[in-house]
Coordinates of C-alpha atoms in Angstrom, one line a residue:
Chain L
M409 CA 0.2 -0.1 0.0
S410 CA 1.5 3.4 -1.0
K411 CA 2.0 6.0 1.8
I412 CA -0.4 8.9 1.3
S413 CA 1.6 12.2 1.8
E414 CA -1.8 14.5 1.2
I415 CA -3.7 13.8 4.1
I416 CA -6.3 16.7 3.2
K417 CA -7.0 17.9 -0.1
T418 CA -10.1 19.9 -1.1
T419 CA -10.9 20.9 -4.8
N420 CA -13.1 23.7 -5.7
L421 CA -14.9 23.2 -2.1
T422 CA -18.1 25.3 -2.0
K423 CA -20.9 25.7 0.5
I424 CA -23.8 28.0 -0.4
Y425 CA -26.5 29.2 2.4
G426 CA -29.3 31.1 0.3
Q427 CA -27.5 33.6 -1.3
Q428 CA -24.4 33.4 0.6
K429 CA -21.2 31.7 -0.3
S430 CA -19.7 30.8 3.1
V431 CA -17.0 28.8 1.4
D432 CA -16.0 29.4 -2.1
H433 CA -14.1 27.2 -4.4
L434 CA -11.4 26.2 -1.6
N435 CA -8.4 24.1 -2.5
I436 CA -6.4 23.5 0.4
T437 CA -3.7 20.8 0.9
V438 CA -2.4 19.5 4.1
N439 CA 0.6 17.1 4.2
Q440 CA 1.3 14.3 6.4
G441 CA 3.0 15.3 9.6
E442 CA 2.5 18.8 9.5
I443 CA 0.7 21.4 11.5
Y444 CA -1.4 23.4 9.6
G445 CA -2.8 26.6 10.7
F446 CA -6.4 27.6 8.8
L447 CA -6.4 31.5 9.7
G448 CA -9.2 34.0 9.1
R449 CA -11.3 36.5 10.8
N450 CA -14.6 35.5 12.3
G451 CA -17.2 34.3 9.9
A452 CA -14.4 33.8 7.1
G453 CA -15.7 30.4 6.7
K454 CA -13.5 28.4 9.0
T455 CA -15.7 26.3 10.7
T456 CA -17.8 25.8 7.8
T457 CA -14.9 24.1 6.1
I458 CA -14.0 22.4 9.2
R459 CA -17.7 21.1 9.5
M460 CA -17.3 19.9 5.8
L461 CA -14.3 18.0 6.4
L462 CA -16.0 16.0 9.1
G463 CA -19.2 15.3 7.3
L464 CA -21.2 17.4 9.5
I465 CA -22.4 19.4 6.6
K466 CA -22.5 18.6 3.0
P467 CA -20.7 20.7 0.5
T468 CA -22.9 22.3 -2.3
S469 CA -20.2 21.3 -4.6
G470 CA -16.5 20.5 -4.5
Q471 CA -14.6 17.6 -3.4
I472 CA -12.8 16.5 -0.2
E473 CA -10.4 13.8 0.0
L474 CA -8.9 12.7 3.0
F475 CA -6.1 10.0 3.3
G476 CA -6.3 10.0 -0.4
E477 CA -9.9 8.9 -0.3
D478 CA -13.3 10.8 -1.2
L479 CA -14.8 11.3 2.1
F480 CA -18.3 11.0 1.3
K481 CA -17.7 7.4 -0.2
N482 CA -16.0 5.9 2.6
K483 CA -17.0 8.3 5.5
K484 CA -17.2 5.6 8.3
E485 CA -13.5 4.4 7.5
I486 CA -12.1 7.6 7.2
L487 CA -13.9 9.4 10.3
R488 CA -12.3 6.5 12.2
R489 CA -8.7 7.9 11.5
I490 CA -9.7 11.7 12.8
G491 CA -10.0 13.0 16.0
S492 CA -11.8 16.4 16.1
M493 CA -12.8 19.5 18.3
V494 CA -15.3 21.7 16.8
E495 CA -15.5 25.0 18.7
V496 CA -16.2 24.7 22.3
P497 CA -16.6 21.0 22.8
G498 CA -19.9 19.6 24.4
F499 CA -20.2 17.0 27.0
Y500 CA -22.7 15.4 29.2
E501 CA -22.6 17.7 32.1
N502 CA -23.9 15.1 34.6
L503 CA -21.1 12.8 33.7
T504 CA -17.4 12.6 35.0
A505 CA -14.5 12.9 32.3
R506 CA -14.2 9.4 32.0
E507 CA -17.8 8.6 31.8
N508 CA -18.0 11.2 28.8
L509 CA -15.2 9.4 27.4
L510 CA -16.4 6.1 27.7
V511 CA -19.6 7.1 25.6
N512 CA -17.1 8.0 22.7
A513 CA -14.9 4.5 23.5
K514 CA -18.3 2.4 23.3
I515 CA -19.5 3.9 20.1
I516 CA -16.2 4.1 18.2
G517 CA -15.4 0.6 19.7
V518 CA -12.1 1.4 21.5
H519 CA -11.2 -1.9 23.2
K520 CA -7.8 -1.1 24.7
K521 CA -8.2 -1.1 28.4
N522 CA -6.3 1.6 29.4
A523 CA -7.3 3.9 26.3
I524 CA -9.4 6.4 28.6
E525 CA -6.7 6.7 31.2
E526 CA -4.1 7.4 28.7
A527 CA -6.1 10.1 26.9
L528 CA -6.8 11.6 30.3
E529 CA -3.1 11.6 31.2
I530 CA -1.9 13.5 28.1
V531 CA -4.1 16.2 29.0
D532 CA -3.2 16.0 32.8
L533 CA -7.1 15.4 33.7
H534 CA -6.4 12.0 35.1
H535 CA -6.5 13.3 38.7
E536 CA -10.0 14.5 38.4
T537 CA -11.8 11.1 38.9
R538 CA -15.0 12.2 40.5
K539 CA -15.8 15.7 39.3
L540 CA -18.7 16.2 37.0
V541 CA -17.9 17.9 33.7
G542 CA -20.6 20.3 34.6
K543 CA -18.1 21.8 37.2
Y544 CA -15.3 21.9 34.8
S545 CA -13.6 25.6 33.8
L546 CA -13.6 26.0 29.9
G547 CA -9.8 25.4 29.9
M548 CA -10.5 21.8 31.4
K549 CA -13.3 21.1 29.0
Q550 CA -10.9 22.2 26.0
R551 CA -8.4 19.6 27.3
L552 CA -11.0 17.1 27.8
G553 CA -12.0 17.8 24.2
I554 CA -8.7 16.9 23.1
A555 CA -8.5 13.8 25.2
R556 CA -11.7 12.8 23.6
A557 CA -10.3 13.3 20.1
L558 CA -7.5 11.2 20.9
L559 CA -9.1 8.5 22.5
H560 CA -9.0 6.2 19.3
Y561 CA -5.3 7.2 18.3
P562 CA -6.3 9.2 15.4
E563 CA -3.8 10.0 12.3
L564 CA -5.3 13.4 11.9
L565 CA -6.5 15.9 14.4
I566 CA -8.9 18.5 13.4
L567 CA -9.3 21.5 15.9
D568 CA -11.5 24.3 15.5
E569 CA -10.2 27.3 17.4
P570 CA -8.9 25.3 20.4
T571 CA -7.6 28.3 22.4
N572 CA -10.9 30.2 22.1
G573 CA -11.7 31.7 25.4
L574 CA -8.6 30.4 27.3
D575 CA -6.7 32.5 29.6
P576 CA -2.9 33.1 28.7
I577 CA -1.8 30.3 30.6
G578 CA -4.3 28.2 29.1
I579 CA -3.6 29.3 25.4
K580 CA 0.5 28.3 26.4
E581 CA -0.7 24.9 27.8
M582 CA -2.9 24.2 24.8
R583 CA -0.2 25.2 22.2
S584 CA 2.5 22.8 23.9
L585 CA 0.2 20.1 24.0
I586 CA -0.7 20.5 20.4
Q587 CA 2.9 20.9 19.3
S588 CA 3.8 17.7 21.5
L589 CA 1.2 15.6 19.6
A590 CA 2.6 16.5 16.6
K591 CA 5.9 15.5 17.6
E592 CA 5.6 12.8 19.7
R593 CA 2.7 10.8 17.9
N594 CA 3.2 11.8 14.3
I595 CA -0.1 13.2 14.0
T596 CA -0.9 15.8 11.3
I597 CA -2.9 18.6 12.8
F598 CA -5.2 20.9 11.1
V599 CA -5.9 23.9 13.4
S600 CA -8.1 26.8 12.9
S601 CA -7.7 30.2 14.5
H602 CA -8.6 33.9 13.9
I603 CA -5.3 34.8 15.7
L604 CA -2.1 35.5 13.7
S605 CA 0.3 35.0 16.4
E606 CA -1.3 31.8 17.7
I607 CA -0.9 30.3 14.2
E608 CA 2.4 31.7 13.7
Q609 CA 3.7 29.9 16.8
L610 CA 2.1 26.8 16.4
A611 CA 2.0 25.9 12.6
D612 CA 4.4 24.7 10.0
H613 CA 1.9 25.8 7.1
M614 CA -0.8 28.0 6.7
G615 CA -3.8 28.6 4.8
I616 CA -5.6 32.2 5.0
I617 CA -9.4 32.1 4.1
H618 CA -11.2 35.4 3.9
E619 CA -15.1 35.9 2.9
G620 CA -15.0 32.1 2.3
K621 CA -12.0 32.2 -0.3
L622 CA -8.6 30.7 0.2
L623 CA -6.5 33.9 -0.2
E624 CA -3.1 32.1 0.1
E625 CA -1.4 29.0 1.1
I626 CA 2.1 29.2 2.1
G627 CA 4.8 27.7 4.6
F628 CA 6.0 29.7 7.5
E629 CA 9.3 29.6 6.4
S630 CA 8.8 31.0 3.1
L631 CA 6.5 33.5 4.7
R632 CA 9.2 34.6 7.0
K633 CA 11.7 34.9 4.5
R634 CA 9.3 36.8 2.0
N635 CA 8.4 39.2 4.9
R636 CA 11.6 39.8 6.3
K637 CA 12.9 43.5 6.3
Y638 CA 15.4 44.4 3.5
L639 CA 17.2 46.9 1.5
E640 CA 16.4 46.9 -2.2
F641 CA 18.7 48.6 -4.7
Q642 CA 17.6 49.0 -8.6
V643 CA 21.2 48.8 -10.3
S644 CA 22.5 49.0 -13.8
N645 CA 24.6 45.9 -13.1
D646 CA 23.4 43.3 -10.5
N647 CA 26.2 41.0 -11.4
K648 CA 28.9 43.3 -10.2
A649 CA 26.7 44.9 -7.4
A650 CA 26.4 41.0 -6.1
M651 CA 30.1 40.6 -6.3
L652 CA 30.8 43.9 -4.5
L653 CA 28.4 42.8 -1.7
E654 CA 30.1 39.6 -0.9
S655 CA 33.9 41.1 -1.5
H656 CA 33.4 44.4 0.1
F657 CA 31.0 43.7 3.1
G658 CA 30.8 40.0 3.2
I659 CA 27.3 39.8 2.5
L660 CA 25.7 36.6 1.7
D661 CA 22.4 37.2 2.7
Y662 CA 20.8 38.8 -0.5
E663 CA 18.4 37.9 -3.5
V664 CA 19.0 39.0 -7.0
H665 CA 15.5 39.6 -8.6
D666 CA 14.9 40.7 -12.2
E667 CA 15.2 44.0 -13.7
G668 CA 18.5 44.5 -11.7
N669 CA 16.7 44.5 -8.4
I670 CA 18.9 43.3 -5.5
R671 CA 17.6 42.6 -1.8
V672 CA 19.9 42.6 1.0
Y673 CA 18.5 41.1 4.1
S674 CA 21.4 42.3 6.4
H675 CA 23.1 45.8 7.0
L676 CA 19.7 47.2 7.5
G677 CA 20.2 51.0 7.7
N678 CA 23.6 50.9 6.1
Q679 CA 21.9 51.7 2.7
G680 CA 24.5 55.0 2.4
K681 CA 27.6 52.8 2.5
L682 CA 26.4 50.3 0.3
N683 CA 25.2 53.1 -2.4
K684 CA 28.6 54.8 -2.1
V685 CA 30.5 51.7 -2.8
F686 CA 28.2 50.7 -5.8
V687 CA 28.6 54.4 -7.4
E688 CA 32.4 54.4 -6.8
N689 CA 32.6 51.1 -8.9
D690 CA 30.7 52.6 -11.7
I691 CA 27.2 51.1 -10.9
E692 CA 24.4 53.4 -11.5
V693 CA 21.6 53.0 -8.7
L694 CA 18.3 53.9 -10.0
K695 CA 16.4 53.4 -6.8
I696 CA 16.9 52.3 -2.9
K697 CA 14.1 51.0 -1.0
V698 CA 13.7 50.2 2.5
S699 CA 11.2 47.6 3.1
E700 CA 8.8 48.1 6.0
D701 CA 6.7 45.2 5.7
N702 CA 6.2 42.6 8.6
L703 CA 3.9 39.8 9.1
E704 CA 0.9 41.4 10.4
D705 CA 1.1 44.0 7.7
Y706 CA 1.3 41.4 5.1
F707 CA -2.2 39.6 6.7
T708 CA -3.7 43.2 6.8
K709 CA -3.1 43.8 3.3
L710 CA -4.0 40.5 2.2
V711 CA -7.4 40.4 3.8
G712 CA -8.1 43.8 2.7
G713 CA -7.6 46.1 5.8
G714 CA -8.4 45.6 9.5
A715 CA -6.5 43.2 11.5
I716 CA -7.3 39.4 11.6
G717 CA -10.1 38.7 14.0
Chain J
M191 CA -26.6 -1.5 18.6
A192 CA -26.1 -2.8 22.4
D193 CA -23.1 -0.3 22.6
L194 CA -25.2 2.5 21.4
L195 CA -28.1 1.7 24.0
F196 CA -25.4 1.2 26.5
T197 CA -24.2 4.9 26.0
E198 CA -27.8 6.1 26.0
F199 CA -28.2 4.7 29.4
L200 CA -24.9 6.0 30.7
K201 CA -26.1 9.5 29.7
L202 CA -29.0 9.4 32.0
K203 CA -26.6 8.8 35.3
R204 CA -27.6 11.4 37.6
S205 CA -30.0 13.0 35.4
S206 CA -32.8 14.7 37.3
M207 CA -35.2 14.0 34.2
F208 CA -35.5 10.6 35.3
L209 CA -36.9 11.4 38.7
I210 CA -39.1 14.2 37.2
S211 CA -40.9 11.9 34.9
I212 CA -41.6 9.5 37.4
L213 CA -43.1 12.2 39.5
G214 CA -45.1 13.3 36.4
A215 CA -46.3 9.7 36.0
A216 CA -47.3 9.4 39.6
V217 CA -49.7 12.4 39.1
A218 CA -52.7 10.4 37.7
P219 CA -52.7 7.6 40.0
F220 CA -52.3 10.1 42.9
V221 CA -55.3 12.3 41.9
V222 CA -57.4 9.6 40.7
V223 CA -57.4 7.3 43.6
I224 CA -57.1 10.0 46.5
A225 CA -60.1 11.8 44.8
T226 CA -62.0 8.5 44.4
F227 CA -61.4 7.7 47.9
I228 CA -62.5 11.0 49.0
H229 CA -65.6 11.5 47.1
E230 CA -66.7 8.1 45.9
P231 CA -65.0 5.1 48.2
A232 CA -67.4 2.6 46.9
T233 CA -66.0 2.6 43.4
P234 CA -64.8 -0.7 42.1
F235 CA -60.9 -1.3 41.6
N236 CA -61.6 -1.8 37.9
D237 CA -62.7 1.8 37.7
L238 CA -59.6 3.2 39.4
F239 CA -57.5 1.4 36.4
Y240 CA -59.7 2.6 34.0
N241 CA -59.6 6.2 35.1
V242 CA -55.9 6.3 35.7
N243 CA -55.3 4.8 32.3
L244 CA -57.5 7.3 30.6
Y245 CA -55.8 10.3 32.1
T246 CA -52.6 8.7 31.6
V247 CA -53.0 7.9 28.1
L248 CA -55.3 11.0 26.9
I249 CA -54.2 14.0 29.3
I250 CA -50.7 13.4 30.7
G251 CA -49.1 10.8 28.4
A252 CA -48.5 13.4 25.2
P253 CA -47.0 16.3 27.2
L254 CA -44.9 13.9 29.8
Y255 CA -43.7 11.7 27.2
G256 CA -43.1 14.4 24.9
V257 CA -41.0 16.2 27.5
V258 CA -39.0 12.9 27.8
T259 CA -38.7 12.6 24.0
T260 CA -37.5 16.1 23.7
Y261 CA -34.9 15.7 26.6
L262 CA -33.7 12.6 24.6
F263 CA -33.2 14.1 21.4
N264 CA -32.9 17.8 22.0
R265 CA -30.1 17.5 24.8
E266 CA -27.4 16.2 22.1
Y267 CA -28.1 19.8 20.3
A268 CA -28.5 21.9 23.6
E269 CA -25.4 20.4 25.1
N270 CA -23.5 20.6 21.6
T271 CA -22.7 16.8 22.0
L272 CA -24.1 15.9 18.7
R273 CA -21.3 17.3 16.5
N274 CA -18.9 15.4 18.6
L275 CA -20.8 12.2 18.1
L276 CA -21.6 12.4 14.5
T277 CA -17.7 13.1 13.9
I278 CA -17.0 9.5 15.2
P279 CA -18.2 6.4 12.9
V280 CA -21.7 5.8 13.9
S281 CA -24.6 5.5 11.6
R282 CA -27.1 8.3 12.2
A283 CA -29.9 5.8 11.7
G284 CA -28.3 3.6 14.3
F285 CA -28.1 6.6 16.7
I286 CA -31.4 7.8 16.4
I287 CA -33.0 4.1 16.7
S288 CA -31.0 3.5 19.9
K289 CA -32.8 6.4 21.5
M290 CA -36.0 5.3 20.2
L291 CA -35.4 2.1 22.2
L292 CA -34.4 4.2 25.2
L293 CA -37.6 6.0 24.7
F294 CA -39.7 2.9 24.4
M295 CA -38.1 1.3 27.7
W296 CA -38.7 4.7 29.3
I297 CA -42.3 5.0 28.3
M298 CA -43.2 1.4 29.4
M299 CA -41.5 2.0 32.6
L300 CA -43.6 5.3 33.3
S301 CA -46.6 3.4 32.2
I302 CA -45.7 0.4 34.5
I303 CA -45.0 2.9 37.4
A304 CA -48.7 4.4 37.1
W305 CA -50.2 0.8 37.0
V306 CA -48.1 -0.3 40.1
L307 CA -49.1 3.2 42.1
T308 CA -52.8 2.7 41.3
L309 CA -52.6 -0.9 42.6
T310 CA -50.6 0.2 45.7
L311 CA -52.7 3.3 46.5
G312 CA -55.9 1.3 45.7
L313 CA -54.9 -1.5 48.0
L314 CA -53.9 1.1 50.8
T315 CA -57.4 2.8 50.4
Q316 CA -59.1 -0.5 50.6
F317 CA -60.8 -0.5 47.3
D318 CA -63.2 -3.7 46.3
G319 CA -63.1 -5.9 43.3
L320 CA -59.6 -6.9 42.8
D321 CA -58.7 -10.3 41.5
T322 CA -56.0 -11.9 39.3
S323 CA -58.0 -11.2 35.9
L324 CA -58.4 -7.5 36.9
L325 CA -54.6 -7.3 37.3
R326 CA -53.7 -9.1 34.2
N327 CA -56.2 -6.9 32.1
S328 CA -55.4 -3.8 33.8
L329 CA -51.7 -4.3 33.1
K330 CA -52.2 -5.2 29.3
Q331 CA -54.5 -2.1 29.4
F332 CA -51.7 0.3 30.4
S333 CA -49.1 -1.5 28.4
T334 CA -51.1 -1.0 25.3
G335 CA -51.5 2.8 26.3
G336 CA -47.7 3.1 26.7
L337 CA -47.1 1.2 23.6
L338 CA -49.4 3.1 21.4
L339 CA -48.1 6.5 22.7
F340 CA -44.5 5.2 21.9
V341 CA -45.6 4.5 18.3
L342 CA -47.0 7.9 18.2
S343 CA -44.0 9.7 19.6
T344 CA -42.4 9.8 15.9
P345 CA -44.1 13.2 14.9
I346 CA -43.0 14.3 18.2
I347 CA -39.5 13.3 17.4
L348 CA -39.8 15.0 14.1
V349 CA -40.6 18.3 15.8
T350 CA -37.7 18.0 18.1
L351 CA -35.3 17.5 15.6
V352 CA -36.6 20.0 12.9
L353 CA -36.8 22.9 15.7
K354 CA -34.3 21.6 18.2
N355 CA -36.2 23.4 21.1
Y356 CA -38.6 22.2 23.9
V357 CA -41.0 25.1 23.4
P358 CA -42.5 23.8 20.1
T359 CA -42.8 20.3 21.3
I360 CA -44.4 21.4 24.5
I361 CA -46.9 23.5 22.2
F362 CA -47.3 20.3 20.0
T363 CA -48.1 18.1 22.6
V364 CA -50.5 20.4 24.7
V365 CA -52.4 20.7 21.2
I366 CA -52.7 17.0 21.0
T367 CA -53.8 16.8 24.8
L368 CA -56.6 19.8 24.0
I369 CA -58.0 17.9 20.9
N370 CA -58.0 14.6 23.1
V371 CA -60.1 16.4 25.5
M372 CA -62.3 18.3 23.1
A373 CA -63.1 15.0 21.2
G374 CA -63.8 13.3 24.3
N375 CA -67.3 13.3 23.6
S376 CA -67.2 13.0 19.8
E377 CA -68.3 9.9 18.2
H378 CA -65.4 10.6 15.5
R379 CA -62.7 10.7 18.1
G380 CA -61.3 7.2 16.8
L381 CA -60.1 9.1 13.5
F382 CA -57.5 11.3 15.8
P383 CA -54.7 8.9 16.5
W384 CA -53.9 9.9 20.0
A385 CA -57.5 10.1 21.1
A386 CA -57.7 6.6 19.5
A387 CA -54.9 5.3 21.3
G388 CA -56.9 6.0 24.6
D389 CA -60.1 4.1 23.4
I390 CA -57.8 1.2 22.1
S391 CA -56.2 0.7 25.4
N392 CA -59.1 1.0 27.3
H393 CA -61.4 -1.0 24.9
T394 CA -63.8 2.1 24.5
L395 CA -63.4 2.8 20.6
P396 CA -66.9 4.2 19.4
S397 CA -68.3 2.0 16.7
T398 CA -69.0 4.9 14.4
Y399 CA -66.1 3.7 12.3
P400 CA -64.5 0.4 12.0
A401 CA -61.8 -0.5 14.5
E402 CA -59.2 -0.9 11.6
Y403 CA -59.6 3.0 10.4
S404 CA -58.2 3.7 14.1
Y405 CA -55.2 1.2 13.6
I406 CA -54.4 2.4 10.1
I407 CA -54.5 6.2 11.1
I408 CA -52.3 5.2 14.2
A409 CA -50.0 3.2 12.0
G410 CA -49.9 5.7 9.0
T411 CA -49.0 8.8 11.6
A412 CA -46.3 6.7 13.3
I413 CA -44.9 5.5 9.8
I414 CA -45.0 8.7 8.1
G415 CA -43.3 10.4 11.3
F416 CA -40.7 7.5 11.5
I417 CA -39.7 7.9 7.5
S418 CA -39.6 11.8 7.8
M419 CA -37.5 11.8 11.1
V420 CA -35.0 9.5 9.7
V421 CA -34.6 10.8 6.5
Y422 CA -34.2 14.2 7.9
F423 CA -31.8 13.5 10.4
T424 CA -29.7 11.4 7.9
K425 CA -29.7 14.5 5.7
A426 CA -29.4 17.3 7.8
D427 CA -26.4 19.5 8.2
I428 CA -25.3 19.5 11.8
H429 CA -24.2 22.9 13.0

């Protein structure tokens, strides 16, 4: 059996309610082992997308492939491989954490004796033996939601805004829990949020959704590179300018773009010195630009104004 | 299915609804037996059973079992547990049938509790005319009433699933009770399924129409309700 590297793949996924397109021709790809951040403002279509991925709602059109198979052709088997937490997780408040997990274990058919105990240990709730879930704080419920999602040893974890409503310590704990799950259990994680910094700290790869449309899908490494501050020179001879950067200043962190544009990622603030050396070596400097872009500005520009969320 | 049914029982652990429903089922036996004891102590035991079953099926049954039905089905929406359950590999039809099985057991238990209370209170207040034949026949009547009300619960489940709230179901069951009361003296009451259920269980179906008409109307209501709710639930988006 060949190994599937694309765990989630949607093709032109669309959901229309009346006249409103909640999700509009969405094409996302999540690869095995990565933490994929799904970023968008409130009402952007994140939860609708997640509900479609989990088969809770049917798409108006488009396709969902999970583990290389059509979700709606083999839903039962596919769902067996997924753990999920959609928004604030709901529980039977008259039951304890163990009893709540027992409901899921019985339905899924988890036969491993200590599966419930193991799941509770992961989220550090194994000491709460008698407390009813109705008495849990929101943070505890979120952690219990993760335990429930992990109960059947899923290969893919889909989490919808798992840090919503948590205090800063709770957010930090949730973040390290998600990261450790990806590392130690090699679980592919799809996590949505409207908070840019959350996704930035958590994910390797990210999709940005706005008004139902995917604006961009990008790895954080390339994104940071793209959004690093730089000096840009437009010069008459880019080869010679590049040689001077290396020989004169020892600069290796630069990129040569088309039309004689060179981006220098170090020596920021030294544009005067660099310009002087270029001119002294008969290189015409047509333009000097100091980039001011950072990650937040990038998102603001992308979604058309206003901060995410 | 056994596992699904187990989880349905587990969900009821420490639930106050269980006790509330028992209190609801105890109303008719208490009121009928005590009122009869005070006003007509010479009434035969047979009439006690008849009256309690009449009130249980026609007056209290629809709203009481309606609330139980709504609790079983609506709590999954109200407590946001449905979207968790349906993201694990469980058949939606299987899920709904396990809930119906529990509802059946619950309704039958409440019917039997009403019967046991009538018997106990009747014995304590020393009504005459109790024999084994009356015991057997009355138990059969209470069970038939419970069974028919369970069969007729499918439209109530449908209302709960579609409107996801207690209020529409309560209004629906109050309307049913109102029609039962208004039709009490009508010779056409055999055509209204819930009123017919009361008459069938008490063997008082009017001869205006053949009994088959009432059975067909009850079966039709139940089947249409069942098919509609299964189709709706298996196709509905879960938000």
